[in-house]
Coordinates of C-alpha atoms and ligand atoms in Angstrom, one line a residue:
X194 CA -0.1 0.0 0.4
X195 CA 2.7 2.4 1.0
X196 CA 4.2 1.3 -2.5
X197 CA 1.5 2.5 -4.3
X198 CA 1.5 6.0 -2.1
X199 CA 5.1 6.1 -3.2
X200 CA 4.3 5.7 -6.9
X201 CA 1.4 8.6 -7.1
X202 CA 3.8 10.7 -5.2
X203 CA 6.7 10.6 -7.6
X204 CA 4.6 10.1 -10.7
X205 CA 2.5 13.6 -9.8
X206 CA 5.8 14.9 -8.7
X207 CA 7.1 14.0 -12.4
X208 CA 4.7 15.5 -14.0
X209 CA 4.2 18.5 -12.0
X210 CA 7.9 19.4 -12.5
X211 CA 7.4 18.5 -16.7
X212 CA 4.4 21.4 -16.3
X213 CA 6.4 23.8 -14.8
X214 CA 9.7 24.0 -17.1
X215 CA 7.3 23.4 -20.2
X216 CA 5.3 26.5 -19.0
X217 CA 8.8 28.4 -18.1
X218 CA 10.2 27.5 -21.2
X219 CA 7.8 29.4 -22.6
X220 CA 8.8 32.4 -24.1
X221 CA 5.7 33.5 -25.2
X222 CA 4.0 34.0 -22.0
X223 CA 7.1 36.5 -21.4
X224 CA 7.4 38.2 -24.7
X225 CA 6.8 42.0 -23.8
X226 CA 6.6 45.1 -26.2
X227 CA 10.2 46.4 -26.5
X228 CA 9.5 49.5 -25.8
X229 CA 11.6 51.7 -23.5
X230 CA 10.6 54.4 -20.8
X231 CA 12.4 55.9 -17.7
X232 CA 11.1 53.9 -14.7
X233 CA 11.1 56.6 -12.7
X234 CA 9.9 59.7 -14.7
X235 CA 6.7 57.2 -15.5
X236 CA 6.0 57.7 -11.7
X237 CA 6.1 61.1 -11.7
X238 CA 3.8 60.7 -14.8
X239 CA 1.0 58.2 -13.5
X240 CA 0.9 61.3 -10.6
X241 CA -0.4 63.7 -13.1
X242 CA -2.5 61.1 -14.4
X243 CA -4.2 60.5 -11.1
X244 CA -3.8 64.7 -10.0
X245 CA -5.7 65.3 -13.1
X246 CA -8.4 62.6 -12.8
X247 CA -7.7 61.1 -16.3
X248 CA -8.9 57.6 -15.4
X249 CA -12.8 59.2 -14.8
X250 CA -13.2 59.3 -18.0
X251 CA -10.1 56.9 -19.9
X252 CA -9.9 53.6 -19.0
X253 CA -6.2 51.7 -18.7
X254 CA -7.0 48.3 -19.8
X255 CA -10.3 48.8 -19.6
X256 CA -10.6 50.0 -16.5
X257 CA -11.8 53.5 -15.7
X258 CA -14.3 56.0 -17.0
X259 CA -16.6 55.3 -20.3
X260 CA -16.4 58.7 -22.0
X261 CA -13.3 58.4 -23.7
X262 CA -11.3 56.0 -25.5
X263 CA -9.1 53.4 -23.4
X264 CA -5.1 54.8 -23.1
X265 CA -3.3 51.9 -21.8
X266 CA -1.7 51.6 -26.0
X267 CA -2.3 55.8 -26.8
X268 CA 1.8 56.2 -26.2
X269 CA 2.3 54.4 -30.0
X270 CA 0.4 57.0 -31.2
X271 CA 3.2 59.3 -30.0
X272 CA 3.8 62.9 -28.3
X273 CA 2.4 65.0 -30.2
X274 CA -0.7 63.2 -30.4
X275 CA -1.8 63.1 -26.4
X276 CA -0.3 66.8 -26.4
X277 CA -3.1 68.0 -29.0
X278 CA -5.8 66.5 -27.1
X279 CA -4.4 67.9 -23.9
X280 CA -4.0 71.1 -25.4
X281 CA -7.1 71.8 -28.1
X282 CA -9.3 69.0 -25.6
X283 CA -12.6 68.0 -27.4
X284 CA -15.7 66.4 -27.5
X285 CA -16.3 66.5 -23.5
X286 CA -12.5 66.4 -22.7
X287 CA -11.2 69.9 -21.0
X288 CA -8.7 71.4 -21.6
X289 CA -5.6 70.6 -19.5
X290 CA -2.9 73.6 -19.4
X291 CA 0.0 71.3 -18.3
X292 CA 3.3 72.5 -17.8
X293 CA 6.0 70.6 -20.2
X294 CA 7.9 69.0 -17.5
X295 CA 4.2 67.1 -16.7
X296 CA 3.6 66.2 -20.5
X297 CA 6.3 64.5 -20.9
X298 CA 6.4 62.6 -17.4
X299 CA 2.6 61.6 -18.1
X300 CA 3.3 60.7 -21.7
X301 CA 6.7 58.7 -20.5
X302 CA 4.0 57.0 -18.3
X303 CA 1.6 55.9 -20.9
X304 CA 5.0 54.6 -23.0
X305 CA 5.0 52.6 -19.7
X306 CA 1.9 51.4 -19.6
X307 CA 1.9 50.5 -23.2
X308 CA 4.8 48.6 -22.9
X309 CA 3.7 46.9 -20.5
X310 CA 0.8 44.9 -22.9
X311 CA -1.7 45.5 -25.2
X312 CA -5.8 46.4 -23.6
X313 CA -7.6 45.3 -26.6
X314 CA -8.5 41.8 -25.9
X315 CA -8.3 40.6 -29.7
X316 CA -4.8 40.8 -29.0
X317 CA -4.7 37.8 -27.2
X318 CA -5.8 34.1 -27.3
X319 CA -6.1 31.4 -24.8
X320 CA -3.4 28.0 -25.4
X321 CA -4.1 24.8 -25.1
X322 CA -2.5 25.0 -20.8
X323 CA -5.2 27.4 -20.3
X324 CA -2.3 29.9 -20.8
X325 CA -3.4 33.4 -22.0
X326 CA -0.3 34.6 -24.2
X327 CA -0.4 37.7 -27.2
X328 CA -0.4 37.1 -30.5
Ligands
LIG140 C1 -13.6 65.0 -18.8 C2 -13.6 63.4 -19.4 C3 -12.2 63.6 -19.5 C4 -11.3 63.6 -18.8 C5 -11.4 64.2 -17.2 C6 -10.1 63.2 -19.6 N1 -10.1 63.4 -20.5 FE1 -9.0 62.8 -22.6 N2 -10.8 62.5 -23.8 C7 -11.6 62.5 -23.2 C8 -12.8 62.1 -24.7 C9 -14.8 61.9 -24.3 C10 -12.4 61.9 -25.9 C11 -11.8 61.3 -26.9 C12 -12.5 63.0 -28.0 C13 -12.7 62.5 -29.7 O1 -12.0 61.8 -30.0 O2 -14.0 62.9 -30.4 C14 -10.9 62.0 -25.2 C15 -9.6 61.6 -26.0 C16 -8.3 61.8 -25.3 C17 -7.1 61.2 -26.2 C18 -7.3 61.0 -27.7 C19 -7.5 59.3 -27.3 C20 -7.3 58.4 -29.2 O3 -6.9 57.1 -29.0 O4 -7.1 59.4 -30.0 C21 -5.9 61.4 -25.2 C22 -4.4 61.1 -25.5 C23 -6.1 62.0 -24.0 N3 -7.5 62.0 -24.3 C24 -5.6 62.1 -23.0 C25 -6.2 62.6 -21.8 C26 -5.0 62.8 -20.5 C27 -4.3 62.2 -20.7 C28 -6.5 63.0 -19.2 C29 -5.5 63.3 -18.2 C30 -4.4 64.5 -18.0 C31 -7.5 63.3 -20.6 N4 -7.5 63.0 -21.3 C32 -8.2 63.4 -19.5 C33 -12.6 62.4 -22.2 C34 -11.3 63.4 -20.8

């Protein structure tokens, strides 16, 4: 009887090790967009984001207000794109009179969210083993 328990334990241990190593060997899970951003400046940028309540109207990863679009990956459109929206304002987005420094920090924050992945659910697929990876 104790031999059987030992066998079951052994088989489960081996299965666990094989499964774990196959997951950690899978690069796809860890591939992130190689976008460089300054880690310290992006922290400042997050404060600008919070102070100005951007999240009241915008989402990051689908979380936030729904008056404006999700901004997780808006950095891909470039600094000037963001700058224009802040300067001019549109429809229900007010004009934000931010300093050049605040805007640079804010953009660094948006670059960081962009580098962390995509907010579009269609950019992901579910693998056979249940892992979710970015396409
Ligand atoms: C009162 C609501 C509101 C707030 C607060 C707000 N926005 Fe917006 N924002 C909008 C709306 C609505 C749009 C969409 C306008 C359109 O496309 O006609 C928008 C659009 C944008 C866009 C363009 C997005 C795209 O993909 O085209 C950017 C960038 C942006 N906002 C940045 C910001 C930032 C940064 C803040 C915080 C400093 C902020 N917004 C705060 C309502 C808001």
